[in-house]
């Protein structure tokens, strides 16, 4: 990759900086994780492995997980995800060990491969790609985007947004970095903004079209629905969370399961601060929107969610519904309790955003158990996903790279 050049970008609120953990914390975390791994996988006494890790930490300030430890840690991190309803199949997560990948262009290319492998012609596979970890004095690579596939949000002079308002900040940053922008539709795929290991300046990379499977939304009853021009991408691959295993932070570890329909139909397309489609759909349905007592929002919301499930099924793309997934989560709770493991859950995330009381997960209380390994949202990663540079100077390419 050639050197960065072009105009300098500054501005934005300060971005918090994550510090390396002190040695005693790393030693403790390593011992806890290695003990967990040996206990659950029935590998015998972990004393020798703990001693080897402690010696490595004393010599280098960090330690390297074996491939087996990495796979186990990534899967248990999914098992521990308080906000995820789809944890029943945590053992099915496939792990791509890419810890030797550090350069921004290589991370971007491997991320496109991740999408291709996860998609499998619509039969979505749970997958994680783990890139180089943070090391003392040398940060690992970072993907600034919230997900590997997100739609641009172009802010117009009057303050309104074409596309997804959630992504307005990172869209503006991509444009300042030299991205020429897409056609200007509500569903232009954003480029990846990737920062190489060693705290390099970020750069943008187009996501190849063959890596992005999208589903055009139709409806089982309304022939006019395709004229709305709605679509959504098939793979929800979270990209800016840190995979934390035994005190080691893997800041670039994009992972995906598959969509629950309500994530698209009741949140991404329906939230007032996202695509805000309910008033428009209600109007097309001929509903009385003058008062909430007609339940026009509820009726439009149901039809939008019917459209999502119908369209994904028709396209042969994996999707689940909130009733099925709620029953699966109860199965997960029962299975984990039989094994003597506590299951943490955030009620506000586990209960579906529509028809919550019709699902079994509604009628329970949950403890928010913070266990490790875990997928963590660090404040600085959240700031980067908003396109905040923290006042740092960022040079833009005059001829930015493109993925092919």
Tab-separated table of C-alpha atoms in Angstrom, residues 14-401:
chain	number	residue	atom	x	y	z
A	14	UNK	CA	-11.639	13.873	21.872
A	15	UNK	CA	-11.681	10.119	21.328
A	16	UNK	CA	-10.966	8.063	24.479
A	17	UNK	CA	-7.787	6.017	24.294
A	18	UNK	CA	-7.722	2.473	25.601
A	19	UNK	CA	-4.620	1.691	27.639
A	20	UNK	CA	-2.762	-1.600	27.898
A	21	UNK	CA	-3.851	-3.530	31.015
A	22	UNK	CA	-1.310	-3.608	33.858
A	23	UNK	CA	0.697	-6.851	34.052
A	24	UNK	CA	-1.052	-8.140	37.167
A	25	UNK	CA	-4.451	-7.854	35.470
A	26	UNK	CA	-3.213	-9.679	32.401
A	27	UNK	CA	-1.732	-12.459	34.548
A	28	UNK	CA	-5.008	-12.888	36.411
A	29	UNK	CA	-7.140	-12.812	33.265
A	30	UNK	CA	-4.882	-15.316	31.512
A	31	UNK	CA	-5.055	-17.740	34.440
A	32	UNK	CA	-8.857	-17.473	34.643
A	33	UNK	CA	-9.333	-18.091	30.933
A	34	UNK	CA	-6.874	-20.962	30.686
A	35	UNK	CA	-8.473	-22.624	33.704
A	36	UNK	CA	-11.907	-22.248	32.072
A	37	UNK	CA	-10.629	-23.708	28.795
A	38	UNK	CA	-9.013	-26.705	30.438
A	39	UNK	CA	-12.029	-27.328	32.668
A	40	UNK	CA	-14.750	-27.154	30.013
A	41	UNK	CA	-12.750	-29.002	27.364
A	42	UNK	CA	-11.518	-31.585	29.902
A	43	UNK	CA	-7.862	-30.974	29.126
A	44	UNK	CA	-6.571	-31.772	32.596
A	45	UNK	CA	-4.570	-29.622	34.974
A	46	UNK	CA	-3.950	-26.151	33.450
A	47	UNK	CA	-0.948	-25.385	35.679
A	48	UNK	CA	1.686	-26.006	33.013
A	49	UNK	CA	-0.118	-23.877	30.406
A	50	UNK	CA	-0.661	-21.065	32.928
A	51	UNK	CA	3.006	-21.127	33.867
A	52	UNK	CA	4.013	-20.913	30.200
A	53	UNK	CA	1.678	-17.963	29.640
A	54	UNK	CA	3.019	-16.179	32.723
A	55	UNK	CA	6.586	-16.684	31.535
A	56	UNK	CA	5.680	-15.282	28.110
A	57	UNK	CA	4.005	-12.261	29.724
A	58	UNK	CA	7.072	-11.648	31.890
A	59	UNK	CA	9.319	-11.725	28.831
A	60	UNK	CA	7.193	-9.845	26.293
A	61	UNK	CA	4.343	-8.151	28.120
A	62	UNK	CA	1.750	-10.356	26.419
A	63	UNK	CA	1.101	-13.961	25.385
A	64	UNK	CA	-0.236	-15.777	22.334
A	65	UNK	CA	-3.260	-18.031	22.401
A	66	UNK	CA	-3.089	-21.395	20.711
A	67	UNK	CA	-5.512	-21.909	17.830
A	68	UNK	CA	-7.652	-24.120	20.050
A	69	UNK	CA	-7.763	-21.431	22.751
A	70	UNK	CA	-8.728	-18.799	20.198
A	71	UNK	CA	-11.592	-20.918	18.846
A	72	UNK	CA	-12.862	-21.728	22.329
A	73	UNK	CA	-12.594	-18.098	23.436
A	74	UNK	CA	-14.468	-16.727	20.423
A	75	UNK	CA	-17.283	-19.225	20.882
A	76	UNK	CA	-17.628	-18.626	24.615
A	77	UNK	CA	-17.644	-14.877	23.966
A	78	UNK	CA	-20.771	-15.460	21.863
A	79	UNK	CA	-22.223	-17.596	24.662
A	80	UNK	CA	-21.632	-14.698	27.056
A	81	UNK	CA	-23.190	-11.988	24.846
A	82	UNK	CA	-25.929	-10.507	27.049
A	83	UNK	CA	-27.636	-8.716	24.177
A	84	UNK	CA	-27.812	-11.638	21.756
A	85	UNK	CA	-30.934	-13.795	21.575
A	86	UNK	CA	-29.381	-16.281	19.108
A	87	UNK	CA	-26.841	-18.010	21.346
A	88	UNK	CA	-28.216	-21.535	21.137
A	89	UNK	CA	-25.741	-22.377	18.385
A	90	UNK	CA	-22.639	-20.806	19.925
A	91	UNK	CA	-20.608	-23.953	19.347
A	92	UNK	CA	-21.243	-23.726	15.587
A	93	UNK	CA	-19.241	-20.495	15.217
A	94	UNK	CA	-16.477	-20.983	12.656
A	95	UNK	CA	-13.241	-19.139	13.494
A	96	UNK	CA	-10.806	-17.790	10.895
A	97	UNK	CA	-7.425	-17.367	12.566
A	98	UNK	CA	-5.944	-14.328	10.810
A	99	UNK	CA	-3.749	-13.070	13.640
A	100	UNK	CA	-0.807	-12.480	11.324
A	101	UNK	CA	-2.844	-10.027	9.211
A	102	UNK	CA	-1.988	-6.462	10.241
A	103	UNK	CA	-1.941	-4.151	7.199
A	104	UNK	CA	-5.070	-2.164	6.386
A	105	UNK	CA	-5.379	-3.394	2.804
A	106	UNK	CA	-4.959	-7.018	3.883
A	107	UNK	CA	-7.602	-6.599	6.603
A	108	UNK	CA	-10.005	-5.089	4.064
A	109	UNK	CA	-9.412	-7.900	1.569
A	110	UNK	CA	-9.853	-10.583	4.222
A	111	UNK	CA	-13.049	-8.862	5.413
A	112	UNK	CA	-14.487	-9.145	1.904
A	113	UNK	CA	-13.564	-12.841	1.944
A	114	UNK	CA	-15.355	-13.102	5.287
A	115	UNK	CA	-18.568	-11.838	3.689
A	116	UNK	CA	-18.244	-14.260	0.782
A	117	UNK	CA	-17.693	-17.223	3.084
A	118	UNK	CA	-20.453	-16.220	5.504
A	119	UNK	CA	-22.979	-15.776	2.708
A	120	UNK	CA	-22.688	-19.178	1.004
A	121	UNK	CA	-25.295	-18.285	-1.646
A	122	UNK	CA	-27.750	-17.194	1.040
A	123	UNK	CA	-27.242	-20.030	3.534
A	124	UNK	CA	-25.673	-17.803	6.168
A	125	UNK	CA	-22.922	-19.302	8.307
A	126	UNK	CA	-21.924	-17.996	11.757
A	127	UNK	CA	-18.345	-16.807	11.251
A	128	UNK	CA	-15.637	-14.705	12.883
A	129	UNK	CA	-12.354	-13.443	11.423
A	130	UNK	CA	-9.782	-12.632	14.097
A	131	UNK	CA	-7.005	-10.241	13.082
A	132	UNK	CA	-3.850	-9.254	14.983
A	133	UNK	CA	-4.311	-8.397	18.675
A	134	UNK	CA	-3.200	-5.341	20.572
A	135	UNK	CA	0.326	-5.735	21.919
A	136	UNK	CA	2.240	-3.563	24.396
A	137	UNK	CA	2.950	-0.266	22.658
A	138	UNK	CA	1.561	-1.512	19.354
A	139	UNK	CA	-2.185	-1.452	18.704
A	140	UNK	CA	-3.649	-4.052	16.407
A	141	UNK	CA	-5.631	-3.119	13.280
A	142	UNK	CA	-9.065	-1.567	13.607
A	143	UNK	CA	-12.153	-1.475	11.432
A	144	UNK	CA	-13.953	1.812	12.000
A	145	UNK	CA	-17.297	0.735	10.522
A	146	UNK	CA	-19.956	-0.589	12.849
A	147	UNK	CA	-20.597	-3.489	10.443
A	148	UNK	CA	-18.781	-4.775	7.369
A	149	UNK	CA	-21.839	-3.818	5.315
A	150	UNK	CA	-23.613	-0.572	6.133
A	151	UNK	CA	-25.459	1.941	3.988
A	152	UNK	CA	-24.238	5.505	3.558
A	153	UNK	CA	-26.032	8.477	5.033
A	154	UNK	CA	-25.494	11.629	2.932
A	155	UNK	CA	-26.256	14.811	4.858
A	156	UNK	CA	-27.918	17.424	2.649
A	157	UNK	CA	-27.585	21.216	3.096
A	158	UNK	CA	-30.965	21.389	4.859
A	159	UNK	CA	-29.790	18.835	7.451
A	160	UNK	CA	-31.864	15.922	6.172
A	161	UNK	CA	-30.137	12.660	5.261
A	162	UNK	CA	-30.360	10.481	2.170
A	163	UNK	CA	-29.786	6.908	3.286
A	164	UNK	CA	-29.135	5.779	6.848
A	165	UNK	CA	-28.812	8.667	9.339
A	166	UNK	CA	-26.976	6.367	11.754
A	167	UNK	CA	-24.033	6.368	9.351
A	168	UNK	CA	-23.946	10.082	8.514
A	169	UNK	CA	-20.774	10.694	10.514
A	170	UNK	CA	-18.701	7.887	9.059
A	171	UNK	CA	-20.061	8.683	5.583
A	172	UNK	CA	-18.796	12.256	5.936
A	173	UNK	CA	-15.423	10.936	7.083
A	174	UNK	CA	-15.188	8.538	4.126
A	175	UNK	CA	-15.908	11.421	1.750
A	176	UNK	CA	-13.224	13.562	3.387
A	177	UNK	CA	-10.782	10.665	3.071
A	178	UNK	CA	-11.343	10.672	-0.679
A	179	UNK	CA	-14.208	8.246	-1.246
A	180	UNK	CA	-16.113	9.633	-4.247
A	181	UNK	CA	-19.453	8.459	-2.883
A	182	UNK	CA	-21.975	6.148	-4.452
A	183	UNK	CA	-24.855	6.869	-6.804
A	184	UNK	CA	-26.675	8.732	-4.060
A	185	UNK	CA	-29.436	6.190	-3.410
A	186	UNK	CA	-30.756	5.389	0.078
A	187	UNK	CA	-28.854	2.091	-0.076
A	188	UNK	CA	-25.283	2.880	-1.197
A	189	UNK	CA	-22.835	0.445	0.428
A	190	UNK	CA	-20.232	2.282	2.481
A	191	UNK	CA	-16.537	1.542	1.963
A	192	UNK	CA	-14.603	-0.039	4.797
A	193	UNK	CA	-12.483	2.379	6.780
A	194	UNK	CA	-9.551	0.407	8.141
A	195	UNK	CA	-6.636	1.393	10.353
A	196	UNK	CA	-3.589	-0.837	10.129
A	197	UNK	CA	-1.640	-2.133	13.115
A	198	UNK	CA	0.711	0.254	14.841
A	199	UNK	CA	-1.816	3.121	14.901
A	200	UNK	CA	-1.581	3.855	11.184
A	201	UNK	CA	-3.873	6.480	9.729
A	202	UNK	CA	-7.150	5.019	8.445
A	203	UNK	CA	-7.914	4.563	4.775
A	204	UNK	CA	-10.985	3.556	2.810
A	205	UNK	CA	-11.563	0.449	0.715
A	206	UNK	CA	-14.519	-0.369	-1.507
A	207	UNK	CA	-16.380	-3.544	-0.596
A	208	UNK	CA	-16.546	-5.631	-3.807
A	209	UNK	CA	-20.023	-6.148	-5.185
A	210	UNK	CA	-19.647	-9.933	-5.251
A	211	UNK	CA	-19.101	-9.889	-1.460
A	212	UNK	CA	-22.380	-8.105	-0.684
A	213	UNK	CA	-25.576	-10.115	-1.008
A	214	UNK	CA	-28.680	-7.925	-0.849
A	215	UNK	CA	-32.362	-8.826	-0.782
A	216	UNK	CA	-34.938	-6.704	-2.609
A	217	UNK	CA	-38.057	-6.377	-0.474
A	218	UNK	CA	-41.411	-7.486	-1.818
A	219	UNK	CA	-44.659	-8.379	-0.057
A	220	UNK	CA	-46.839	-11.499	-0.130
A	221	UNK	CA	-49.975	-9.464	-0.876
A	222	UNK	CA	-49.217	-5.957	-2.136
A	223	UNK	CA	-48.067	-5.910	-5.754
A	224	UNK	CA	-46.981	-2.276	-5.430
A	225	UNK	CA	-44.464	-2.991	-2.667
A	226	UNK	CA	-41.417	-3.330	-5.007
A	227	UNK	CA	-41.996	0.271	-6.159
A	228	UNK	CA	-40.834	1.355	-2.698
A	229	UNK	CA	-37.310	0.378	-3.777
A	230	UNK	CA	-36.424	-1.195	-0.427
A	231	UNK	CA	-33.655	-3.702	0.151
A	232	UNK	CA	-31.287	-4.883	2.860
A	233	UNK	CA	-28.010	-6.762	3.067
A	234	UNK	CA	-27.988	-10.420	4.024
A	235	UNK	CA	-25.107	-10.648	6.524
A	236	UNK	CA	-25.074	-8.690	9.818
A	237	UNK	CA	-21.306	-8.699	10.420
A	238	UNK	CA	-20.395	-6.601	13.467
A	239	UNK	CA	-16.960	-5.102	12.930
A	240	UNK	CA	-16.042	-2.614	15.677
A	241	UNK	CA	-16.364	-4.723	18.813
A	242	UNK	CA	-13.270	-6.028	20.597
A	243	UNK	CA	-12.968	-9.757	21.153
A	244	UNK	CA	-11.488	-10.042	24.656
A	245	UNK	CA	-10.004	-13.402	25.604
A	246	UNK	CA	-7.980	-13.878	28.749
A	247	UNK	CA	-6.847	-10.257	28.917
A	248	UNK	CA	-5.923	-10.057	25.207
A	249	UNK	CA	-7.881	-7.601	23.052
A	250	UNK	CA	-8.490	-8.426	19.404
A	251	UNK	CA	-9.818	-5.041	18.203
A	252	UNK	CA	-10.554	-6.200	14.650
A	253	UNK	CA	-12.628	-9.368	14.827
A	254	UNK	CA	-15.699	-9.044	12.598
A	255	UNK	CA	-18.292	-11.698	13.324
A	256	UNK	CA	-21.775	-12.565	12.176
A	257	UNK	CA	-24.722	-14.792	12.793
A	258	UNK	CA	-27.855	-14.292	10.713
A	259	UNK	CA	-30.623	-11.745	10.866
A	260	UNK	CA	-33.749	-11.930	12.946
A	261	UNK	CA	-36.336	-10.235	10.757
A	262	UNK	CA	-37.252	-7.615	13.357
A	263	UNK	CA	-33.709	-6.239	13.332
A	264	UNK	CA	-34.406	-5.049	9.796
A	265	UNK	CA	-38.153	-4.503	9.757
A	266	UNK	CA	-38.717	-3.130	13.253
A	267	UNK	CA	-35.465	-1.258	13.809
A	268	UNK	CA	-33.246	-0.481	10.796
A	269	UNK	CA	-36.084	0.474	8.453
A	270	UNK	CA	-38.633	1.615	11.039
A	271	UNK	CA	-36.840	3.597	13.772
A	272	UNK	CA	-37.548	7.324	13.582
A	273	UNK	CA	-33.815	8.084	13.667
A	274	UNK	CA	-33.053	5.515	10.950
A	275	UNK	CA	-35.081	5.100	7.731
A	276	UNK	CA	-38.350	6.122	9.458
A	277	UNK	CA	-40.549	4.312	6.939
A	278	UNK	CA	-43.690	3.759	9.000
A	279	UNK	CA	-45.456	7.020	8.044
A	280	UNK	CA	-44.740	6.445	4.362
A	281	UNK	CA	-45.888	2.811	4.423
A	282	UNK	CA	-48.994	3.703	6.404
A	283	UNK	CA	-49.875	6.277	3.770
A	284	UNK	CA	-49.435	3.711	0.988
A	285	UNK	CA	-51.635	1.298	2.948
A	286	UNK	CA	-54.332	3.938	3.238
A	287	UNK	CA	-54.250	4.019	7.043
A	288	UNK	CA	-55.564	6.891	9.148
A	289	UNK	CA	-52.440	8.503	10.633
A	290	UNK	CA	-54.204	11.440	12.299
A	291	UNK	CA	-54.274	9.721	15.677
A	292	UNK	CA	-52.269	6.970	17.330
A	293	UNK	CA	-55.515	5.306	18.409
A	294	UNK	CA	-55.935	3.809	14.940
A	295	UNK	CA	-52.756	1.809	15.639
A	296	UNK	CA	-51.459	2.776	12.216
A	297	UNK	CA	-47.853	2.440	13.393
A	298	UNK	CA	-48.483	-1.099	14.604
A	299	UNK	CA	-50.238	-2.146	11.399
A	300	UNK	CA	-47.527	-0.635	9.173
A	301	UNK	CA	-44.838	-2.249	11.334
A	302	UNK	CA	-46.341	-5.721	10.965
A	303	UNK	CA	-46.590	-5.392	7.182
A	304	UNK	CA	-42.985	-4.181	6.963
A	305	UNK	CA	-41.826	-7.186	8.970
A	306	UNK	CA	-43.933	-9.534	6.841
A	307	UNK	CA	-42.165	-8.059	3.832
A	308	UNK	CA	-38.717	-8.790	5.278
A	309	UNK	CA	-39.455	-12.429	6.140
A	310	UNK	CA	-41.263	-13.050	2.857
A	311	UNK	CA	-38.461	-11.512	0.783
A	312	UNK	CA	-35.589	-13.325	2.510
A	313	UNK	CA	-37.447	-16.629	2.255
A	314	UNK	CA	-38.216	-16.026	-1.409
A	315	UNK	CA	-34.538	-15.209	-2.093
A	316	UNK	CA	-33.344	-18.308	-0.215
A	317	UNK	CA	-31.451	-16.237	2.359
A	318	UNK	CA	-31.271	-17.358	5.992
A	319	UNK	CA	-33.430	-15.304	8.339
A	320	UNK	CA	-35.264	-16.148	11.544
A	321	UNK	CA	-38.415	-14.739	13.082
A	322	UNK	CA	-38.792	-13.431	16.616
A	323	UNK	CA	-41.186	-16.164	17.763
A	324	UNK	CA	-38.857	-18.983	16.687
A	325	UNK	CA	-35.765	-17.285	18.051
A	326	UNK	CA	-37.428	-16.608	21.411
A	327	UNK	CA	-38.215	-20.306	21.816
A	328	UNK	CA	-34.638	-21.156	20.882
A	329	UNK	CA	-33.338	-18.783	23.522
A	330	UNK	CA	-35.416	-20.530	26.187
A	331	UNK	CA	-33.903	-23.811	24.964
A	332	UNK	CA	-30.465	-22.214	25.357
A	333	UNK	CA	-31.270	-21.154	28.927
A	334	UNK	CA	-32.427	-24.649	29.831
A	335	UNK	CA	-29.383	-26.267	28.244
A	336	UNK	CA	-26.935	-23.949	30.014
A	337	UNK	CA	-28.678	-24.324	33.377
A	338	UNK	CA	-28.407	-28.109	33.100
A	339	UNK	CA	-24.664	-27.643	32.711
A	340	UNK	CA	-24.543	-25.441	35.815
A	341	UNK	CA	-23.730	-22.232	33.933
A	342	UNK	CA	-25.425	-18.902	34.608
A	343	UNK	CA	-26.771	-17.126	31.526
A	344	UNK	CA	-26.680	-13.351	31.488
A	345	UNK	CA	-29.161	-11.412	29.406
A	346	UNK	CA	-30.277	-7.823	28.877
A	347	UNK	CA	-34.102	-7.917	28.872
A	348	UNK	CA	-34.397	-4.798	26.723
A	349	UNK	CA	-32.376	-6.493	23.963
A	350	UNK	CA	-33.633	-10.061	24.312
A	351	UNK	CA	-37.334	-9.185	24.091
A	352	UNK	CA	-38.242	-8.585	20.408
A	353	UNK	CA	-39.176	-5.030	19.352
A	354	UNK	CA	-42.629	-6.154	18.178
A	355	UNK	CA	-45.192	-8.441	19.843
A	356	UNK	CA	-42.914	-8.910	22.822
A	357	UNK	CA	-45.604	-10.253	25.158
A	358	UNK	CA	-46.459	-13.024	22.683
A	359	UNK	CA	-42.984	-14.533	23.078
A	360	UNK	CA	-41.742	-16.618	26.022
A	361	UNK	CA	-38.716	-14.407	26.649
A	362	UNK	CA	-41.001	-11.546	27.718
A	363	UNK	CA	-42.345	-13.310	30.791
A	364	UNK	CA	-39.028	-13.737	32.604
A	365	UNK	CA	-36.420	-11.667	34.372
A	366	UNK	CA	-32.711	-11.931	33.667
A	367	UNK	CA	-29.453	-11.098	35.388
A	368	UNK	CA	-26.851	-9.138	33.459
A	369	UNK	CA	-23.913	-11.454	34.092
A	370	UNK	CA	-20.650	-9.996	32.859
A	371	UNK	CA	-18.514	-12.973	31.990
A	372	UNK	CA	-15.385	-13.490	29.951
A	373	UNK	CA	-14.392	-14.071	27.219
A	374	UNK	CA	-16.578	-11.350	25.742
A	375	UNK	CA	-17.292	-9.073	22.821
A	376	UNK	CA	-16.892	-5.542	24.171
A	377	UNK	CA	-17.869	-2.110	22.927
A	378	UNK	CA	-15.017	0.234	23.798
A	379	UNK	CA	-15.810	3.983	23.863
A	380	UNK	CA	-13.103	4.789	21.326
A	381	UNK	CA	-14.493	2.200	18.893
A	382	UNK	CA	-17.971	3.669	19.202
A	383	UNK	CA	-16.518	7.119	18.503
A	384	UNK	CA	-14.734	5.861	15.391
A	385	UNK	CA	-17.986	4.326	14.106
A	386	UNK	CA	-19.494	7.810	14.339
A	387	UNK	CA	-16.665	9.126	12.170
A	388	UNK	CA	-15.022	11.031	15.010
A	389	UNK	CA	-11.313	11.576	14.527
A	390	UNK	CA	-10.624	13.109	17.917
A	391	UNK	CA	-8.837	16.103	16.422
A	392	UNK	CA	-6.163	13.899	14.839
A	393	UNK	CA	-4.720	14.830	11.472
A	394	UNK	CA	-5.790	12.346	8.820
A	395	UNK	CA	-4.460	12.590	5.306
A	396	UNK	CA	-6.581	11.611	2.328
A	397	UNK	CA	-5.304	9.792	-0.732
A	398	UNK	CA	-5.393	11.542	-4.056
A	399	UNK	CA	-5.776	8.093	-5.640
A	400	UNK	CA	-7.355	5.893	-2.983
A	401	UNK	CA	-7.114	2.094	-3.145
